mmCIF file of C-alpha atoms in Angstrom:
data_model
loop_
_atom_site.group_PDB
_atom_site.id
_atom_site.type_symbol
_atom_site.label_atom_id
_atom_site.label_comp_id
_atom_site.label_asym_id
_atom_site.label_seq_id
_atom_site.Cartn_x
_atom_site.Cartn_y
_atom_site.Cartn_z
ATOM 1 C CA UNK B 1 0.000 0.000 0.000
ATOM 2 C CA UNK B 2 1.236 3.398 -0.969
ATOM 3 C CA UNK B 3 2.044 5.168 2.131
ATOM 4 C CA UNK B 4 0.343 8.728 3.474
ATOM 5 C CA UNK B 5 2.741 11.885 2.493
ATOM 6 C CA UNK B 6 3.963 13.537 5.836
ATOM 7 C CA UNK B 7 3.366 17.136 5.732
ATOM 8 C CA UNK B 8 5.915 19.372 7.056
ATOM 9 C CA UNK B 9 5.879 20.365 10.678
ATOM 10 C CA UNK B 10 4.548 24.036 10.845
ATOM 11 C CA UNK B 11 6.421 26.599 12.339
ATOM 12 C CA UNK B 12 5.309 27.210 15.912
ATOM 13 C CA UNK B 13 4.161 30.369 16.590
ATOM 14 C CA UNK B 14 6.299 33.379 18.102
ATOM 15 C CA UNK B 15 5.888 34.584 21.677
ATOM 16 C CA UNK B 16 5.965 38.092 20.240
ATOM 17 C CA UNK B 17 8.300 40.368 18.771
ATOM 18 C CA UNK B 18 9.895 43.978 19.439
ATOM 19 C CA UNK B 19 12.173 46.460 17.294
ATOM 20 C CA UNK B 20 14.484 48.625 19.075
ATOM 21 C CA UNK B 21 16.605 51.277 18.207
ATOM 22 C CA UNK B 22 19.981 52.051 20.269
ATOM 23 C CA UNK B 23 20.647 55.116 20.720
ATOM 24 C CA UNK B 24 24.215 54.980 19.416
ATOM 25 C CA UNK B 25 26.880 52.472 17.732
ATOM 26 C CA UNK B 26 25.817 48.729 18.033
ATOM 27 C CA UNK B 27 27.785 46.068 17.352
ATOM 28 C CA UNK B 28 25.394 43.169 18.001
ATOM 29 C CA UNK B 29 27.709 40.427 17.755
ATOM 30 C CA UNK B 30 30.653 41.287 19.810
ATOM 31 C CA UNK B 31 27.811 42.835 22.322
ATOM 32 C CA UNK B 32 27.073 39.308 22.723
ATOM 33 C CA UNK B 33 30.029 37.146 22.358
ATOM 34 C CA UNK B 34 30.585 36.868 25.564
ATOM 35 C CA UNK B 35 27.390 34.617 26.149
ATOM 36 C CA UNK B 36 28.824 32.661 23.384
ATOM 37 C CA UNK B 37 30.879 29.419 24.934
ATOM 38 C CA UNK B 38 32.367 28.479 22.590
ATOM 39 C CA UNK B 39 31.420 27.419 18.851
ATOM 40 C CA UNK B 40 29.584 23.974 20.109
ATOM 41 C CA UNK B 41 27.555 25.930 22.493
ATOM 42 C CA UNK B 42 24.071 25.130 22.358
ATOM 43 C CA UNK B 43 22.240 27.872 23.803
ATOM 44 C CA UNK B 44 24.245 30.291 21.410
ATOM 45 C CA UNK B 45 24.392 30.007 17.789
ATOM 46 C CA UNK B 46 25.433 33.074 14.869
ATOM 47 C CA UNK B 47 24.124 31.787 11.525
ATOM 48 C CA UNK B 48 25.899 32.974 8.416
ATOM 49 C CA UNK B 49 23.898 35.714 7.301
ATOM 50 C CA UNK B 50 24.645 37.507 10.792
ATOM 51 C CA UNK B 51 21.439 36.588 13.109
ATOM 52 C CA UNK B 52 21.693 35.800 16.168
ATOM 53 C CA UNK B 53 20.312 32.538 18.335
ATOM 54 C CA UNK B 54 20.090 32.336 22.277
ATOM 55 C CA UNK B 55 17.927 30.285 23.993
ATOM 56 C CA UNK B 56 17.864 30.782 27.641
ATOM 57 C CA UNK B 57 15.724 29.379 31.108
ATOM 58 C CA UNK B 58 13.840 32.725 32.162
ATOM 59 C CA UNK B 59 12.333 33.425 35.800
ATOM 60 C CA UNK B 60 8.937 32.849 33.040
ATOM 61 C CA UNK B 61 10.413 29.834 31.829
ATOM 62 C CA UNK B 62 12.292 28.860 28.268
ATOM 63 C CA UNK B 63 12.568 30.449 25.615
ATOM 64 C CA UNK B 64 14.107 31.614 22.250
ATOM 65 C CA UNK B 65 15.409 34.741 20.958
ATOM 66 C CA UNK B 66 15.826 35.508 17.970
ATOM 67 C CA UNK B 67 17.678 39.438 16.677
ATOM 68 C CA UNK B 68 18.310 40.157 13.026
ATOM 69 C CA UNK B 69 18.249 43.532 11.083
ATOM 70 C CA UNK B 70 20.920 46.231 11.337
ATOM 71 C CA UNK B 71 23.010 47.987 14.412
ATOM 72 C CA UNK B 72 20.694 51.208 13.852
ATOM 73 C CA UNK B 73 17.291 49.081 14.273
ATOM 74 C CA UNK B 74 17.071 45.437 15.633
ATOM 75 C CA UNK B 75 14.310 42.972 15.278
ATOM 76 C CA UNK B 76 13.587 40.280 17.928
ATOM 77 C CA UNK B 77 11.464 37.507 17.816
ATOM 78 C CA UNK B 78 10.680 34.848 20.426
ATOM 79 C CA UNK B 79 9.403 31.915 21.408
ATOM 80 C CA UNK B 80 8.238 30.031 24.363
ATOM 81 C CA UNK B 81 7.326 30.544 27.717
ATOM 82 C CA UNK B 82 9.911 32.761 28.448
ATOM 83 C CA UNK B 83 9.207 34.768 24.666
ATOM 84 C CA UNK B 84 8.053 37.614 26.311
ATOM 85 C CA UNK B 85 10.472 38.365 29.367
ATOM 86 C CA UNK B 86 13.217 37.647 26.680
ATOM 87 C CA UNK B 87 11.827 40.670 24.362
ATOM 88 C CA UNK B 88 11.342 42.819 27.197
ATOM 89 C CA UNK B 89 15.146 42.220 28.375
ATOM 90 C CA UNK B 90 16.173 42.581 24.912
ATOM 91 C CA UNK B 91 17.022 46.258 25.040
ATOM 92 C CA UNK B 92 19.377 45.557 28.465
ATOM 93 C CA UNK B 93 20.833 42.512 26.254
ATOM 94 C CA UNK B 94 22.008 44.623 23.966
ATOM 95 C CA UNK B 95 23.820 47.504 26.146
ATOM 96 C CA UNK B 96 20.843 50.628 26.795
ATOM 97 C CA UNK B 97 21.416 50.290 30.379
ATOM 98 C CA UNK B 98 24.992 50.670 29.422
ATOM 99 C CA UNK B 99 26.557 54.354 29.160
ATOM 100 C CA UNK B 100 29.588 54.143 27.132
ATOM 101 C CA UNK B 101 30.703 57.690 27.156
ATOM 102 C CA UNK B 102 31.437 57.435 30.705
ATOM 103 C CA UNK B 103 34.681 55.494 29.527
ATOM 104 C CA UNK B 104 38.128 57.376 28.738
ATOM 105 C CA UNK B 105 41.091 55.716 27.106
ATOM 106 C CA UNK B 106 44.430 56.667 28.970
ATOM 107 C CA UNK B 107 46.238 54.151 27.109
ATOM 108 C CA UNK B 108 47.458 54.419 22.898
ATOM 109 C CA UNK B 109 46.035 51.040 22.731
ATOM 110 C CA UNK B 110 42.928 51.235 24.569
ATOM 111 C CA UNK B 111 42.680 54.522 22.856
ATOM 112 C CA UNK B 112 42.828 52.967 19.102
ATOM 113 C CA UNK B 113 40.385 50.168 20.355
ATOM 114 C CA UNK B 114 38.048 52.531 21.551
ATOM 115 C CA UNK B 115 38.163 54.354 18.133
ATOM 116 C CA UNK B 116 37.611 50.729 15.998
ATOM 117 C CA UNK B 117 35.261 49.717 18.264
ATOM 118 C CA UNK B 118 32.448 52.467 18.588
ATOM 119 C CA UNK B 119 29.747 50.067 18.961
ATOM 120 C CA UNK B 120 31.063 47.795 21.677
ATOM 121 C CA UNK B 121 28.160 47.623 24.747
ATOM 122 C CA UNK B 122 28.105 45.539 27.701
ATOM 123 C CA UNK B 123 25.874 43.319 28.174
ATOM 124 C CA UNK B 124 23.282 42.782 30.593
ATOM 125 C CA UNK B 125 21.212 39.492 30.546
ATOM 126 C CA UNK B 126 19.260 39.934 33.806
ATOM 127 C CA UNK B 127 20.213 35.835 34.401
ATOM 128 C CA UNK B 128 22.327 35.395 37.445
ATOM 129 C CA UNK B 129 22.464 31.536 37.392
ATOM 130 C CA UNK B 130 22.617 31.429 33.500
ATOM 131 C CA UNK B 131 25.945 33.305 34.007
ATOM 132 C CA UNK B 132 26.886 31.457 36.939
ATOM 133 C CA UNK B 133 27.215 28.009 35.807
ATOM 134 C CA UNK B 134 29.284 27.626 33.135
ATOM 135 C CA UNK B 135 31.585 30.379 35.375
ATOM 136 C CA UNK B 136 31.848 27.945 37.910
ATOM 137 C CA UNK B 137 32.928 25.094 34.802
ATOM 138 C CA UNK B 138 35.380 27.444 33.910
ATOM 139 C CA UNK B 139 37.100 27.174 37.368
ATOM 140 C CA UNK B 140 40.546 26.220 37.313
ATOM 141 C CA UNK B 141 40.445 24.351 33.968
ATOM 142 C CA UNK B 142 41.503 24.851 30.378
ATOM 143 C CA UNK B 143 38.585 26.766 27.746
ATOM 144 C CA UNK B 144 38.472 23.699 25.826
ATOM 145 C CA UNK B 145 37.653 21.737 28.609
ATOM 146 C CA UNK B 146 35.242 23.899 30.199
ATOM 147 C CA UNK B 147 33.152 24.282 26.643
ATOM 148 C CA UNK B 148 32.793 20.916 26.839
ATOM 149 C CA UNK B 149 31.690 20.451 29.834
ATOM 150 C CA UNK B 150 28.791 23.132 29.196
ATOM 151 C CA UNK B 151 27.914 21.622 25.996
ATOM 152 C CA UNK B 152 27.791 18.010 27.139
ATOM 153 C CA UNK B 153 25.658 18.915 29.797
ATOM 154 C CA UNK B 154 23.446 20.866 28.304
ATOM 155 C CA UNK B 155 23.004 18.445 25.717
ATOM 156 C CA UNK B 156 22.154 15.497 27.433
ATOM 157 C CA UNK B 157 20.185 17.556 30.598
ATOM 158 C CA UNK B 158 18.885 20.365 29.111
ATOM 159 C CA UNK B 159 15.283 21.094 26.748
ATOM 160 C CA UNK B 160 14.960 21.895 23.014
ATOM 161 C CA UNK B 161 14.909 25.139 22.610
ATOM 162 C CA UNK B 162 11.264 26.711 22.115
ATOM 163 C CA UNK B 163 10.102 27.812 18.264
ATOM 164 C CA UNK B 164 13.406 25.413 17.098
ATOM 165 C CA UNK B 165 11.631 22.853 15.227
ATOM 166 C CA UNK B 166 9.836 23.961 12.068
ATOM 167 C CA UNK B 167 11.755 27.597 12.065
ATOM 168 C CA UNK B 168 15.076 28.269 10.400
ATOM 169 C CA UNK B 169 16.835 27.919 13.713
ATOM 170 C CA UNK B 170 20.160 26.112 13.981
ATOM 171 C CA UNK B 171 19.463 22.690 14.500
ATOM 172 C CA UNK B 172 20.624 21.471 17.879
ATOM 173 C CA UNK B 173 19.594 23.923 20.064
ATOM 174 C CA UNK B 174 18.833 23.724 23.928
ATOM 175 C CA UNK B 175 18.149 25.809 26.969
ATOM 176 C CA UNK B 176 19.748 24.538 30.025
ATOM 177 C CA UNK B 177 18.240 22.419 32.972
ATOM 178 C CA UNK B 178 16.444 23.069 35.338
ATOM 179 C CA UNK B 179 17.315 23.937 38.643
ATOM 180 C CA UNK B 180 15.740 20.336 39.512
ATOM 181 C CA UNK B 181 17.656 19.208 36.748
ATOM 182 C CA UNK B 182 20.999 19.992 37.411
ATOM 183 C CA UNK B 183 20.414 18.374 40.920
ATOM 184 C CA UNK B 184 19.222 15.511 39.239
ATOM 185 C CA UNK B 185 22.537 14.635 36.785
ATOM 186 C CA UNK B 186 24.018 11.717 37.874
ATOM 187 C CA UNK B 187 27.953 11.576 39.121
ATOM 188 C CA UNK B 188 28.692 9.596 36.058
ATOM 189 C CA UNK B 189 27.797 12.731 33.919
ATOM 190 C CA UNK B 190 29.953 15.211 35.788
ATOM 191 C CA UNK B 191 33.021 12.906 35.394
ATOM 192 C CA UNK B 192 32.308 11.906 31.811
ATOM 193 C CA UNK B 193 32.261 15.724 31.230
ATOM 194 C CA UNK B 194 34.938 16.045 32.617
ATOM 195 C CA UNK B 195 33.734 17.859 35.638
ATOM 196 C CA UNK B 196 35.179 17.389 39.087
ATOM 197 C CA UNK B 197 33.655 16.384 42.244
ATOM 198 C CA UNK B 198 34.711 20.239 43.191
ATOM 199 C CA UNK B 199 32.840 21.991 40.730
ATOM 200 C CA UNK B 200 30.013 19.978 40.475
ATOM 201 C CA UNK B 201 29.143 20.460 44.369
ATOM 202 C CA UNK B 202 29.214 23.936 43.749
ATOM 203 C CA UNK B 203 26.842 24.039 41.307
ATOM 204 C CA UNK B 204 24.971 21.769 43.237
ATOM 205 C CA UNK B 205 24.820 23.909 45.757
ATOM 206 C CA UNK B 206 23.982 27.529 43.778
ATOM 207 C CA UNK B 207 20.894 25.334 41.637
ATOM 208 C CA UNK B 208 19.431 24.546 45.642
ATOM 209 C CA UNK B 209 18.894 28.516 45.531
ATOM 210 C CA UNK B 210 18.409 29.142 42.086
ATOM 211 C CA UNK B 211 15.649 31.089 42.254
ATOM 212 C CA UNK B 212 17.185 33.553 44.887
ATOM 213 C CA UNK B 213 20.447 33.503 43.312
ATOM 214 C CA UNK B 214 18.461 35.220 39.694
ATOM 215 C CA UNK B 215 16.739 37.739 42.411
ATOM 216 C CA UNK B 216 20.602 39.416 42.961
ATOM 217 C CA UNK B 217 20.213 40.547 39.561
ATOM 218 C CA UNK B 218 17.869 43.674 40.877
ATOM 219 C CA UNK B 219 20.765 44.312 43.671
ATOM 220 C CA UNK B 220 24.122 46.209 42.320
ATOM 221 C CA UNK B 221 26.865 44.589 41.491
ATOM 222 C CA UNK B 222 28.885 45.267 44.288
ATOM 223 C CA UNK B 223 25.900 44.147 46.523
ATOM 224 C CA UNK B 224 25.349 40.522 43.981
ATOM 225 C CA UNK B 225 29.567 40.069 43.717
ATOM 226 C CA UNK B 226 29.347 40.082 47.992
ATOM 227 C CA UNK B 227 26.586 37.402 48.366
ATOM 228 C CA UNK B 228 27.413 35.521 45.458
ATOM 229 C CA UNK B 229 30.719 34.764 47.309
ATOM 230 C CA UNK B 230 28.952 33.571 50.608
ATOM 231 C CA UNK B 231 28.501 30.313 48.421
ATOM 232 C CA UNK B 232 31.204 27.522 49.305
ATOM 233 C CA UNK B 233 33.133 27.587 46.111
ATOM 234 C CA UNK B 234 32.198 30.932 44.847
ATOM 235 C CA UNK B 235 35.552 33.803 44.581
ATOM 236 C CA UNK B 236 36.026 37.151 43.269
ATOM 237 C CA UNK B 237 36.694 35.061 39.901
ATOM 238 C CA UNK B 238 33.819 33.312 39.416
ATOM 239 C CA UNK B 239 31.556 36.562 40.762
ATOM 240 C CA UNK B 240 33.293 38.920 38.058
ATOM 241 C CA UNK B 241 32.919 36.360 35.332
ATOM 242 C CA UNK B 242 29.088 36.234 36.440
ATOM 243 C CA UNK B 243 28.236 39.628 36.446
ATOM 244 C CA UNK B 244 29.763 40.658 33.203
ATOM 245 C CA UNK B 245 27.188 39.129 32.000
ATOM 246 C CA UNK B 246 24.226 39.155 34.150
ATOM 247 C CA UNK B 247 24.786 42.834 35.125
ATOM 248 C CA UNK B 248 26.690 44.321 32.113
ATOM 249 C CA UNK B 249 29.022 45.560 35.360
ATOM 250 C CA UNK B 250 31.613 47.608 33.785
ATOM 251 C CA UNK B 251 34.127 47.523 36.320
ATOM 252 C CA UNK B 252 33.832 43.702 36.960
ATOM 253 C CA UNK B 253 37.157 43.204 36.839
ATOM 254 C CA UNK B 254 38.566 39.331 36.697
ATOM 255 C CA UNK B 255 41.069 38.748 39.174
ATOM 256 C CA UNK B 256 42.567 35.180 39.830
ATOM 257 C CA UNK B 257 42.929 34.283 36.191
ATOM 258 C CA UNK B 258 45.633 32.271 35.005
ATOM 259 C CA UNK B 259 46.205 34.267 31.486
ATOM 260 C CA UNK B 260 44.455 37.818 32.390
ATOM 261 C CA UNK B 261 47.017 39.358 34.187
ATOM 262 C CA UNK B 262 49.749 38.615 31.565
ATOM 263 C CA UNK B 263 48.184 39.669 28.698
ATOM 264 C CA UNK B 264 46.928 42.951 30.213
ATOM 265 C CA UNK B 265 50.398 43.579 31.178
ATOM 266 C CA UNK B 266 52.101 42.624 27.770
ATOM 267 C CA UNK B 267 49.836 44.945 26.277
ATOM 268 C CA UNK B 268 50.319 47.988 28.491
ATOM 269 C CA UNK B 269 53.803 47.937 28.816
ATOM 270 C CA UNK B 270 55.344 45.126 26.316
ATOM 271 C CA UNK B 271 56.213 42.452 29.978
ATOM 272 C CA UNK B 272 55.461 39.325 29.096
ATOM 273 C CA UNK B 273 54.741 37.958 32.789
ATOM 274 C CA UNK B 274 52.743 40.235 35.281
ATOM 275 C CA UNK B 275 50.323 39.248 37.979
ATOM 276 C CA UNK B 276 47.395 40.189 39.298
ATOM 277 C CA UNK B 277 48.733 43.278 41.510
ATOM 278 C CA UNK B 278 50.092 44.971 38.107
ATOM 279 C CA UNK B 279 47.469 44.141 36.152
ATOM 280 C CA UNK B 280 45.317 46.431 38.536
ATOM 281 C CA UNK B 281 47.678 49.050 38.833
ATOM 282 C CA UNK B 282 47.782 49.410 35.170
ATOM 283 C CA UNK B 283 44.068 48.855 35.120
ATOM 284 C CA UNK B 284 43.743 52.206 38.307
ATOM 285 C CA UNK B 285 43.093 54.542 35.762
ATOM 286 C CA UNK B 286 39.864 52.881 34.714
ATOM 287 C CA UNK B 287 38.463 52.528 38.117
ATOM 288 C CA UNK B 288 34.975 52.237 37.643
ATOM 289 C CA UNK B 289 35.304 51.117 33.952
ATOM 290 C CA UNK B 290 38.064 48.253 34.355
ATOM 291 C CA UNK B 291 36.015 45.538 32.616
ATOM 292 C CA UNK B 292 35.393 47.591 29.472
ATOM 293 C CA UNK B 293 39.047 48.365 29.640
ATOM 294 C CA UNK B 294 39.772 44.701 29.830
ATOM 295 C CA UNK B 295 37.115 43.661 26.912
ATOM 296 C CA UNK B 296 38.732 46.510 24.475
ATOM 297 C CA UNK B 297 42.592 45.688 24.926
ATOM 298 C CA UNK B 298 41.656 42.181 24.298
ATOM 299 C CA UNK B 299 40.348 43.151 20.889
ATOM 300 C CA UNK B 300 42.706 45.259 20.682
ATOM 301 C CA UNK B 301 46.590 42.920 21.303
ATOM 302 C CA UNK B 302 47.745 39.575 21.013
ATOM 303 C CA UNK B 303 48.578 37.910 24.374
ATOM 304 C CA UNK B 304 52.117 37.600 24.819
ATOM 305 C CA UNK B 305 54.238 34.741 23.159
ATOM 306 C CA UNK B 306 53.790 31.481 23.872
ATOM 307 C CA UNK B 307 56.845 30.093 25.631
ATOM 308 C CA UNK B 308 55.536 26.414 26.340
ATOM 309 C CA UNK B 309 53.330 24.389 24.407
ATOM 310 C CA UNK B 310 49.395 25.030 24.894
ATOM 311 C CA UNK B 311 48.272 22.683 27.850
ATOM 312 C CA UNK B 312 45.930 20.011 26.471
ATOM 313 C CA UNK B 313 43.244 18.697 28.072
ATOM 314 C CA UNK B 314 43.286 15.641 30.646
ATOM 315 C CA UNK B 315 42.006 12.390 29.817
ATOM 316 C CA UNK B 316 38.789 11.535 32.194
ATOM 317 C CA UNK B 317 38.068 7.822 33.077
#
């Protein structure tokens, strides 16, 4: 017997959809890249023709976002339960709570990134525990392995993203667990992500007050960077990494990181090793804006040369 034609999934239908127009430069994708982790990531995908993909777990609930058009007028579209609180962050997402002419280069490179980069914003995605978790991968371990930790786990724990199937979304999409999901992932999971017993307690431990953890994002950032560290396993790295992104906080500087310190310092004053004490002196003049100082001399300069090979990452049994 001849079998039945399958039609074609429709498209679902979009939570809504907004159009805003900055008030200044944009540049939409480097506005954003630092959500991005890495290429594999899930939740974060940049099609060729320039639009953007994020799916995220809102205090609403999932959901999809969707910007395209030009830096002078964006259009968002979403999806899911969380369609609407996405489009009504969108504007913070893309750096209007952010006041870039507060920021004055004192440095010839700063100063000619500055200039290139007019339409560099922070941003701010309103998500504390978004933020937090794949900060708290990060800990201590190479990039590489810390993408893939993220990715696995959001893979094999996390939802397909809302609006995904039937659209002309990147195929593979997810937003992450749950809060009762991530307490749910088995041991077996962390370690075949490569995650240790370390971090994975921690994270534990923020999803237990998830809920009160994405309430810090109304407090400043000096207020959300205090309690964040009352966590076991929570520093002053982990909390700058966070809000960067939750808060857009411009002077969120990272201390504690392996790299940071000697790239800032190779590209103020040509020394290839500094640590974190010089990096902030060199960084003093910024006070108040040492993040946005950070973001535009790494745009700006190479790190420093490589004198060992790059570390690899460990093999997990």
């Amino acid at each position: 017997m001849p079998q039945e034609a399958v039609a074609p999934r429709a498209a679902p239908a979009p939570a809504g959809t907004r159009t805003w127009v900055p008030d200044g430069p944009l540049d939409v994708r480097r506005t954003l890249m630092p959500l991005r982790r890495g290429g594999g990531d899930p939740t974060f995908r940049i099609t060729p023709d320039g639009t953007v993909w994020r799916a995220s777990r809102t205090p609403e609930g999932p959901g999809t976002l969707r910007l395209t058009g030009s830096p002078a007028a964006v259009e968002g579209t979403a999806w899911g339960p969380g369609g609407k609180w996405l489009l009504d962050a969108m504007p913070a997402l893309l750096g209007a709570e952010d006041d870039p002419t507060a920021f004055v280069p004192r440095h010839r490179v700063v100063h000619a990134a500055h200039r290139r980069h007019p339409g560099l914003r922070l941003t701010r995605t309103g998500l504390v525990l978004e933020s937090l978790i794949p900060s708290v991968l990060e800990q201590k371990v190479t990039t590489i392995e810390a993408y893939r930790a993220w990715r696995l786990l959001v893979l094999k724990h996390g939802e397909a993203a809302p609006g995904v199937q039937g659209s002309d979304a990147p195929r593979g999409m997810r937003v992450m667990p749950a809060p009762r999901e991530w307490a749910r992932v088995p041991s077996w999971d962390w370690r075949g992500a490569g995650v240790d017993n370390k971090r994975a307690s921690t994270v534990l431990r923020a999803v237990r007050v998830g809920a009160r953890l994405d309430t810090l994002a109304a407090r400043s950032a000096e207020d959300a960077s205090a309690l964040l560290q009352t966590l076991p396993g929570i520093g002053p790295w982990t909390a700058a990494e966070t809000l960067q992104r939750s808060h857009g906080a411009p002077d969120a500087v990272t201390v504690g990181d392996l790299h940071l310190p000697h790239h800032i310092g190779y590209a103020l004053t040509g020394e290839r090793r500094s640590d974190d004490e010089t990096m902030l002196r060199l960084l003093a003049p910024y006070d108040g804006q040492r993040h946005r100082a950070t973001r535009l001399i790494l745009l700006a300069s190479p790190p420093p040369p490589r004198q060992a090979p790059r570390l690899g990452p460990p093999a997990h049994r």
